[in-house]
mmCIF file of C-alpha atoms and ligand atoms in Angstrom:
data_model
loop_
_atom_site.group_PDB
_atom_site.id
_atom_site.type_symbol
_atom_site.label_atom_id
_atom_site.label_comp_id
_atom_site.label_asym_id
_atom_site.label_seq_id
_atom_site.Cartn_x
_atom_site.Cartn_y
_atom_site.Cartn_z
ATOM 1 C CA UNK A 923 76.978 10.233 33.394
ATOM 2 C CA UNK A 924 73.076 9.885 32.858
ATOM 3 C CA UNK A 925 71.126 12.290 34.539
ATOM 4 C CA UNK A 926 68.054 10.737 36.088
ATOM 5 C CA UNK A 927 65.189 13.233 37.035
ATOM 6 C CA UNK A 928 61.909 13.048 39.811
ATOM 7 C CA UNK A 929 58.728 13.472 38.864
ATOM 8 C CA UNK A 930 59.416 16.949 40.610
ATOM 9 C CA UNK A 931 62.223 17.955 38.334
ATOM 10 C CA UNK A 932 60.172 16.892 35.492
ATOM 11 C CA UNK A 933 57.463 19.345 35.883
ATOM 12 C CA UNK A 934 59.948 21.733 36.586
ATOM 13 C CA UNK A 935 61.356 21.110 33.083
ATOM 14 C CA UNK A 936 57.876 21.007 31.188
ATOM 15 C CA UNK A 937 57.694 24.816 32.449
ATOM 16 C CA UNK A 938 60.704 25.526 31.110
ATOM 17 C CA UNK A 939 60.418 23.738 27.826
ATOM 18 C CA UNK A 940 57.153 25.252 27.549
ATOM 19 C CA UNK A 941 58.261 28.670 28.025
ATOM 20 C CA UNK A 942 60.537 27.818 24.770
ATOM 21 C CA UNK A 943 57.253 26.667 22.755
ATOM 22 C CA UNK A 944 55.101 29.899 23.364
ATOM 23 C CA UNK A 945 58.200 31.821 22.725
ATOM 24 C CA UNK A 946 58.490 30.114 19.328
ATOM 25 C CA UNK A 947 54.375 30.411 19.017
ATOM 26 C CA UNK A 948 54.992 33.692 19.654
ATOM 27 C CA UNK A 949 57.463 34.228 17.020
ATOM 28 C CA UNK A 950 55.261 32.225 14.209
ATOM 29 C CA UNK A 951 52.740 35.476 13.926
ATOM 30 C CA UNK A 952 56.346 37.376 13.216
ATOM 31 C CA UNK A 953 58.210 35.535 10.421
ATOM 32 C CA UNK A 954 57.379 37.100 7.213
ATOM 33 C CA UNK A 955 59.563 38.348 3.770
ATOM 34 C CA UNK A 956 61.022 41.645 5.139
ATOM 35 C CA UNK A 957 61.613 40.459 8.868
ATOM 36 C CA UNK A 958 65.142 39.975 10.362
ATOM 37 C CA UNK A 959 66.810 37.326 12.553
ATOM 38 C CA UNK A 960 67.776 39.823 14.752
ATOM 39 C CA UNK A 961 64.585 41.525 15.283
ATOM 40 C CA UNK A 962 63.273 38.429 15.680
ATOM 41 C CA UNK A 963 66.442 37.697 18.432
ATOM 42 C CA UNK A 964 64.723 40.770 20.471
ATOM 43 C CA UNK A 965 61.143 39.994 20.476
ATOM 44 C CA UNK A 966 62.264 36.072 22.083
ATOM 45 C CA UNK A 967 64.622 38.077 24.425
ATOM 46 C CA UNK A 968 62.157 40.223 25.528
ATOM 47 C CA UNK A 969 59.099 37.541 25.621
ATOM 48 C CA UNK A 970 61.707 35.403 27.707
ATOM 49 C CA UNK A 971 62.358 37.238 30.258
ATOM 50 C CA UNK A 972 59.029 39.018 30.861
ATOM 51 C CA UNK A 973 57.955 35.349 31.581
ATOM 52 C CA UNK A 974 60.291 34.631 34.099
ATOM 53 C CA UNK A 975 62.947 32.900 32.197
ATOM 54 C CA UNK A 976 66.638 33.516 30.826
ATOM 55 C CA UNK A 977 67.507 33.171 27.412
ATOM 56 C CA UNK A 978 69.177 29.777 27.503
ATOM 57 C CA UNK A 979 71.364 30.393 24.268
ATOM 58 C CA UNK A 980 72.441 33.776 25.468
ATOM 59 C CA UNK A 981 76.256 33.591 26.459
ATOM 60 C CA UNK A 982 76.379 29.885 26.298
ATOM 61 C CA UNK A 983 80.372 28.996 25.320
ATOM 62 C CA UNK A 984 80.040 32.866 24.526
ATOM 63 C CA UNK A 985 77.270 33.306 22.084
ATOM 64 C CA UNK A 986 75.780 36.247 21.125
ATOM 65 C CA UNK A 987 72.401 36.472 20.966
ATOM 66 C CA UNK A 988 69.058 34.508 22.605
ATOM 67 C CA UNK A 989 68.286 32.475 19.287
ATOM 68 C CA UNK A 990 70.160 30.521 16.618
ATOM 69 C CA UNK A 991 68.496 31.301 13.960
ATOM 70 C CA UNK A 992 69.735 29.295 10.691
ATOM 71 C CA UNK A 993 67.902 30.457 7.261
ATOM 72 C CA UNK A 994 67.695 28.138 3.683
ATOM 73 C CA UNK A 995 71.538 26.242 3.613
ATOM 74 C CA UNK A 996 72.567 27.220 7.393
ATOM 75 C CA UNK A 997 71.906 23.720 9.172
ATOM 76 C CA UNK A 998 72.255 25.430 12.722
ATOM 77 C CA UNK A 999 74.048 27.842 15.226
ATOM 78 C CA UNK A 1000 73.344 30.437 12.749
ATOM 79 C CA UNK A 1001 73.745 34.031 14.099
ATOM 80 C CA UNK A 1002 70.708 36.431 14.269
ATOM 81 C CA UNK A 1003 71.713 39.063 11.839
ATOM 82 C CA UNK A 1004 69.873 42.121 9.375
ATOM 83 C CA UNK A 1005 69.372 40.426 6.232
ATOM 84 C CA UNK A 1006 65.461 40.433 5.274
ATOM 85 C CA UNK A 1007 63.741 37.162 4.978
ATOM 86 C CA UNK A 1008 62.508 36.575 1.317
ATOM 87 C CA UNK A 1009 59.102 34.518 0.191
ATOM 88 C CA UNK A 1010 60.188 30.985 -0.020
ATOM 89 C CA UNK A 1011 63.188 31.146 2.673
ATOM 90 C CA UNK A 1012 62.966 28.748 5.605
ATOM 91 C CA UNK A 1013 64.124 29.318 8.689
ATOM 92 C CA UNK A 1014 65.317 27.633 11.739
ATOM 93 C CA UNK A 1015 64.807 28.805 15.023
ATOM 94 C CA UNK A 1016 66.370 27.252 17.617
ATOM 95 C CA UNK A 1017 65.410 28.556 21.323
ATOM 96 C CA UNK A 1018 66.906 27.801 24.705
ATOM 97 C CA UNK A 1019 65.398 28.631 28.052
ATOM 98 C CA UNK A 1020 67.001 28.496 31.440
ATOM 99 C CA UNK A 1021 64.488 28.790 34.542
ATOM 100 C CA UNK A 1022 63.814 26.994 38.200
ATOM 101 C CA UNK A 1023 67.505 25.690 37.694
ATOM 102 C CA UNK A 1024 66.596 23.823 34.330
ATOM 103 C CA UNK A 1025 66.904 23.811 30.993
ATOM 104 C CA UNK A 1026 64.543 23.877 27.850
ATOM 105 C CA UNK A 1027 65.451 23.668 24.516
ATOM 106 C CA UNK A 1028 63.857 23.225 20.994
ATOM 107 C CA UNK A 1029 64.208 24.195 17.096
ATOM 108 C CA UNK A 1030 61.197 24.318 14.317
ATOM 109 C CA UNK A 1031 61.702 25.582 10.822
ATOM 110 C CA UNK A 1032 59.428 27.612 9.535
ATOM 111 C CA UNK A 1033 58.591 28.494 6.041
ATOM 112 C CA UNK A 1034 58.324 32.095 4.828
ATOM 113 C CA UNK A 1035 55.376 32.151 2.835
ATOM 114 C CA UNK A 1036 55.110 30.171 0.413
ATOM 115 C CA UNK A 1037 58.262 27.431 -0.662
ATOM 116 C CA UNK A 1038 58.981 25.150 -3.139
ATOM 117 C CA UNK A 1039 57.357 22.080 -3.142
ATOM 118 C CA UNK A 1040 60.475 20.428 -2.624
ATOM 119 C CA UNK A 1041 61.539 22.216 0.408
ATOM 120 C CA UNK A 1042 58.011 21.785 1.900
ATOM 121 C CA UNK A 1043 59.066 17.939 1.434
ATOM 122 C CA UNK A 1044 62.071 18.476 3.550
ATOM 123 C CA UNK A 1045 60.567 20.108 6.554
ATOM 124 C CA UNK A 1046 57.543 17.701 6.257
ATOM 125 C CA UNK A 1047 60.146 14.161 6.361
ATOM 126 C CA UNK A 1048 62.363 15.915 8.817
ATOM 127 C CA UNK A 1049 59.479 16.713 11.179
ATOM 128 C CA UNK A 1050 57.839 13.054 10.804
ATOM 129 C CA UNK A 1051 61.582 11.815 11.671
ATOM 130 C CA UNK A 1052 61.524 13.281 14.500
ATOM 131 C CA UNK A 1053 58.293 11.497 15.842
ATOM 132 C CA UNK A 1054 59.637 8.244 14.486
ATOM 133 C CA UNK A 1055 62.945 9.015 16.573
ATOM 134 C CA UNK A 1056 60.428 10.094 19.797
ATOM 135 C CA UNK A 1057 58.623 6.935 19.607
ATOM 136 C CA UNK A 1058 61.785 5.152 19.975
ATOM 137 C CA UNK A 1059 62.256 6.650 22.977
ATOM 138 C CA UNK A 1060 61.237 4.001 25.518
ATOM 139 C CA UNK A 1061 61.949 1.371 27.926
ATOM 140 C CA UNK A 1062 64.178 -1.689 26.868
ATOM 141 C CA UNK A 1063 65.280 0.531 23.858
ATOM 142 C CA UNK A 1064 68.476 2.239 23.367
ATOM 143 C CA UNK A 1065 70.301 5.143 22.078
ATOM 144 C CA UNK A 1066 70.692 3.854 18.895
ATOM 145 C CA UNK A 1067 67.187 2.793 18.101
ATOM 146 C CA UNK A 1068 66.000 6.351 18.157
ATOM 147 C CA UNK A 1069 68.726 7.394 15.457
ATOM 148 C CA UNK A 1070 68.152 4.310 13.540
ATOM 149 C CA UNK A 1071 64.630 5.741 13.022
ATOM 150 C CA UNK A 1072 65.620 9.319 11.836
ATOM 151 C CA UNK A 1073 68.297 7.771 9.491
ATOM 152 C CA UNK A 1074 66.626 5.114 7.904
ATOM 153 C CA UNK A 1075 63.412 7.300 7.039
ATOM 154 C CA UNK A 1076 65.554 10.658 6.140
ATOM 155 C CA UNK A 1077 67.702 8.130 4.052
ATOM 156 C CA UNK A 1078 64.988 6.727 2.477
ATOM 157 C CA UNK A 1079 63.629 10.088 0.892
ATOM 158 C CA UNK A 1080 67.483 10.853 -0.442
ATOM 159 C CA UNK A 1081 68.325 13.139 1.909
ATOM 160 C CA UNK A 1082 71.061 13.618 4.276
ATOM 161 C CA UNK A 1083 71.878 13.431 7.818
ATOM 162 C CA UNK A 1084 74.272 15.514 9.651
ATOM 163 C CA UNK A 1085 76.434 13.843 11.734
ATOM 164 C CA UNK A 1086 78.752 16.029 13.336
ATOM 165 C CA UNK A 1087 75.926 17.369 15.701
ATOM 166 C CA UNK A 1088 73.448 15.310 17.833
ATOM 167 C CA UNK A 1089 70.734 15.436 20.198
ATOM 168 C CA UNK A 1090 71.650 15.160 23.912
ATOM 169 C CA UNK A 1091 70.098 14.338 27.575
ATOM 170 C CA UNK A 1092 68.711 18.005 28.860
ATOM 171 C CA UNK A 1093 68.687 19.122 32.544
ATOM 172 C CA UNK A 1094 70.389 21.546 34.928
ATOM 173 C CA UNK A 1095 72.593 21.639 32.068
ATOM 174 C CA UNK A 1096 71.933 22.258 28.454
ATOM 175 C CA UNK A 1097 73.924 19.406 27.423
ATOM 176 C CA UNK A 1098 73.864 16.502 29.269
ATOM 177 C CA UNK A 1099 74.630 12.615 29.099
ATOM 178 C CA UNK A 1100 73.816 10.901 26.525
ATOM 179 C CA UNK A 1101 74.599 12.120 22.724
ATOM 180 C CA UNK A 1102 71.582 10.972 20.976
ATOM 181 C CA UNK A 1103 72.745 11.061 17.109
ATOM 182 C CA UNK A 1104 70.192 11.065 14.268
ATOM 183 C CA UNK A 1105 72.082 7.942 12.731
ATOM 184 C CA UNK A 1106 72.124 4.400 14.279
ATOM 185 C CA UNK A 1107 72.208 1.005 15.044
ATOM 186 C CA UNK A 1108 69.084 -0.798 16.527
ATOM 187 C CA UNK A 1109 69.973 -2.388 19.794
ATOM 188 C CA UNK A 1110 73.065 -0.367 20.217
ATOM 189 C CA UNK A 1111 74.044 2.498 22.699
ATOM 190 C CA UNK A 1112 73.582 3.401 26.515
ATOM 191 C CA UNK A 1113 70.122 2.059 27.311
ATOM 192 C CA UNK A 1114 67.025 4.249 28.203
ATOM 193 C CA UNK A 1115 65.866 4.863 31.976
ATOM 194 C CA UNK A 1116 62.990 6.231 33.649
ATOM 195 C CA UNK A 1117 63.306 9.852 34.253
ATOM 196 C CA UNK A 1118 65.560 10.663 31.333
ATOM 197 C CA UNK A 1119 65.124 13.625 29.790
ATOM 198 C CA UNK A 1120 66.346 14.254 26.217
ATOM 199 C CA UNK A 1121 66.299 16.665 23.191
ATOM 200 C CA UNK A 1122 65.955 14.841 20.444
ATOM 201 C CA UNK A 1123 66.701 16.565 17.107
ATOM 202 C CA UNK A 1124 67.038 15.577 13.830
ATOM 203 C CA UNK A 1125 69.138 18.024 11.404
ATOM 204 C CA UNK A 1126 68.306 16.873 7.783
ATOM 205 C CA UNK A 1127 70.286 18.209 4.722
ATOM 206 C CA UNK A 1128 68.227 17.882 1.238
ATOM 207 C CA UNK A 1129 71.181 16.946 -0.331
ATOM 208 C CA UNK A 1130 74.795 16.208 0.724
ATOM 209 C CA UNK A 1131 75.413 15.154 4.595
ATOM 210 C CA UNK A 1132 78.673 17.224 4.501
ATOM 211 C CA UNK A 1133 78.462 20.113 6.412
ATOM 212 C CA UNK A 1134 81.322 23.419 6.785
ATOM 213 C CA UNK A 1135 81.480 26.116 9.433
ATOM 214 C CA UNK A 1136 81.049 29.867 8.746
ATOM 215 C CA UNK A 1137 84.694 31.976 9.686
ATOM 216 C CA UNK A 1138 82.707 32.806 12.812
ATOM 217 C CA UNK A 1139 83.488 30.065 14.464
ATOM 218 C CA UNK A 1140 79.206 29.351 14.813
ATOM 219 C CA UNK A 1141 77.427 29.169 11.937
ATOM 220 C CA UNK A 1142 77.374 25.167 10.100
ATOM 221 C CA UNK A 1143 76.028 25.326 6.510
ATOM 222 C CA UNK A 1144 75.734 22.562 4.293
ATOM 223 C CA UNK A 1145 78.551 21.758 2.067
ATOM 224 C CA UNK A 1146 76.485 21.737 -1.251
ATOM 225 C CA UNK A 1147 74.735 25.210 0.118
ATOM 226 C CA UNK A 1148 71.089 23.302 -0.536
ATOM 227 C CA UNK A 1149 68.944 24.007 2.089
ATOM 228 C CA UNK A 1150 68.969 22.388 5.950
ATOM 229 C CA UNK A 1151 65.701 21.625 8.058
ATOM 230 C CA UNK A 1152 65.968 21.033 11.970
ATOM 231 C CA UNK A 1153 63.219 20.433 14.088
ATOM 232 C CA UNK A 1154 63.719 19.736 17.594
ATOM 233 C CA UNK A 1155 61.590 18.501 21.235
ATOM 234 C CA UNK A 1156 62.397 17.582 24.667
ATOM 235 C CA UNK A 1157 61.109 14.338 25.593
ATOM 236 C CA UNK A 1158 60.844 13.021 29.293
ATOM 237 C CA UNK A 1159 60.839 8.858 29.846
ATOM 238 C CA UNK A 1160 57.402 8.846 32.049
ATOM 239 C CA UNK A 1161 55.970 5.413 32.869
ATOM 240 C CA UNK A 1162 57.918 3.281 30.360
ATOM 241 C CA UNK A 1163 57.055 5.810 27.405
ATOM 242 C CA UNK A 1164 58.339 8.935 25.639
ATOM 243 C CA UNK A 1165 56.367 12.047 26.776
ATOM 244 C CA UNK A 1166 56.580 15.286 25.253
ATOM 245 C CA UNK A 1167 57.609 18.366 27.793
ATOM 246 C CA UNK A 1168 57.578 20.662 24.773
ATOM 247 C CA UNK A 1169 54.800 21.212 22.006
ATOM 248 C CA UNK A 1170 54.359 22.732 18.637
ATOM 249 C CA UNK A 1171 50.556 23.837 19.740
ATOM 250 C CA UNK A 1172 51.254 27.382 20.344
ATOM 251 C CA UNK A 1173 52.962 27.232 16.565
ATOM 252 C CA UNK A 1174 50.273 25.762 15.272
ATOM 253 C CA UNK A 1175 47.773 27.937 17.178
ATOM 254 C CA UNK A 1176 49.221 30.735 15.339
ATOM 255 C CA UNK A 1177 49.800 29.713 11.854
ATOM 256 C CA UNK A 1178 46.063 28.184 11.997
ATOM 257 C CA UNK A 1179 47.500 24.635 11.456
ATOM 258 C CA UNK A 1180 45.278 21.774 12.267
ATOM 259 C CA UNK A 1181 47.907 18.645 13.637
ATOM 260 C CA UNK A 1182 47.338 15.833 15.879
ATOM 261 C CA UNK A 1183 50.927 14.583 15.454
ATOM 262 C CA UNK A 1184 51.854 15.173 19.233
ATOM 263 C CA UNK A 1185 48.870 13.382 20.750
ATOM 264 C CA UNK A 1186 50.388 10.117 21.150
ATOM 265 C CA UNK A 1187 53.247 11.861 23.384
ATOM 266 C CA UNK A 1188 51.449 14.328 25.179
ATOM 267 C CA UNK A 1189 50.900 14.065 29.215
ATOM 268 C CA UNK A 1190 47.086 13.541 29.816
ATOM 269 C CA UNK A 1191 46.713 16.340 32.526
ATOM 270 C CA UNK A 1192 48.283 18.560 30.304
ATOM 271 C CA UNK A 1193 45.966 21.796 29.603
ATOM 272 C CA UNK A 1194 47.380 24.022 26.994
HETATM 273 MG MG1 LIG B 2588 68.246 23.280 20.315
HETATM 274 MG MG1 LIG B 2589 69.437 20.754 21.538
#
């Protein structure tokens, strides 16, 4: 069952998703070679709940730490561990936040230093999908417009897209109503409605689609162990169109990176 939310509940959830994005701007400045996942895990612990939140991930179908943090081949649900990041790793960071009775949840993949120019490809189409999936995200369109988007663009650059996991509606529960896969048919699927809230969130592998599980029962690699990107937002249906409750600003604020790739989505009374 779709989850409809007020305008109420939807401010509700831009605090919470927004907690997620300054926790993630906040862990930008920190991801260097020499860093861990799991000190990383304790600074967005800590940063979470000094701001009034919970960590969203933490204990969730009994996981063990705040972040999923998925480095190079690991596609997602990796677990924060003490291996040292190296110059040219990526890494995903995935980040839930419960707070005010909702949820917010999103994923960017940084690069450690500097990377290949082929994996700076990767994170650059996989991020772009993910606006051409958000744009899709509107009235008269349905579920399978926005994967259709992500699919055919990922596709069309060779690479390929993980199937087995999907975006989902967002709410008072992590996962909610619908599944919102980054693979499609236009016109298909349950229909968008005002007041849905989704995370939509493409998970892009440079080579293979296949994907295989790590023995603990978390961590999904790719198959062909080339490397994974993931970038995820949480996108309210406001007015007819998608709007953004998360943002990469605070990322971007940190790194120094000049973007305007959000500014079509973003509320217009939102002050950052
Ligand atoms: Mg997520
Ligand atoms: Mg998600």
């Amino acid at each position: 069952m779709i989850i409809t939310k007020t305008k109420e509940e939807i401010e509700l959830m831009r605090k919470s998703a927004l907690l997620v994005s300054k926790t993630l701007g906040m862990l930008a400045k920190e991801i260097k070679p020499g860093v861990t996942s799991l000190h990383l895990d304790k600074l967005a612990d800590e940063y979470i709940r000094d701001h009034g939140g919970y960590p969203g991930f933490l204990g969730m179908y009994d996981f063990p730490n705040s972040l999923c943090i998925s480095p190079n081949e690991q596609v997602v649900h990796g677990i924060p561990n003490d291996t040292p990041y190296e110059e040219g790793d990526i890494v995903s960071i995935d980040c839930g936040v419960y707070m005010n009775g909702f949820y917010g949840d999103h994923a960017y993949t940084f690069a450690v230093g500097e990377v290949s120019e082929e994996v700076a490809k990767l994170l650059e189409v996989t991020k772009k999908s993910l606006y051409l999936g958000i744009e899709q995200f509107k009235e008269g369109n349905r579920v399978g417009d926005v994967g259709y988007a992500i699919q055919k663009y990922c596709e069309d650059h060779g690479y390929g897209i993980v199937r087995e996991l999907v975006g989902h509606g967002v709410g008072r529960d992590m996962h909610e109503d619908p599944e919102i896969p980054n693979y499609g048919r236009r016109g298909r699927g349950k229909k968008f409605k005002e007041g849905m809230v989704i995370a939509i969130e493409p998970m892009v592998n440079m080579g293979t689609r296949r994907i295989l599980q790590l023995p603990d029962g978390w961590t999904i690699l790719t198959a062909d162990r080339k490397p994974s990107a993931h970038f995820e937002h949480n996108v309210a249906l406001v007015d007819g169109k998608p709007e953004l409750l998360s943002t990469f600003y605070y990322i971007y604020e940190a790194l120094g990176i000049e973007s305007n790739e959000e500014d079509a989505f973003r509320a217009k009374s939102l002050v950052l």
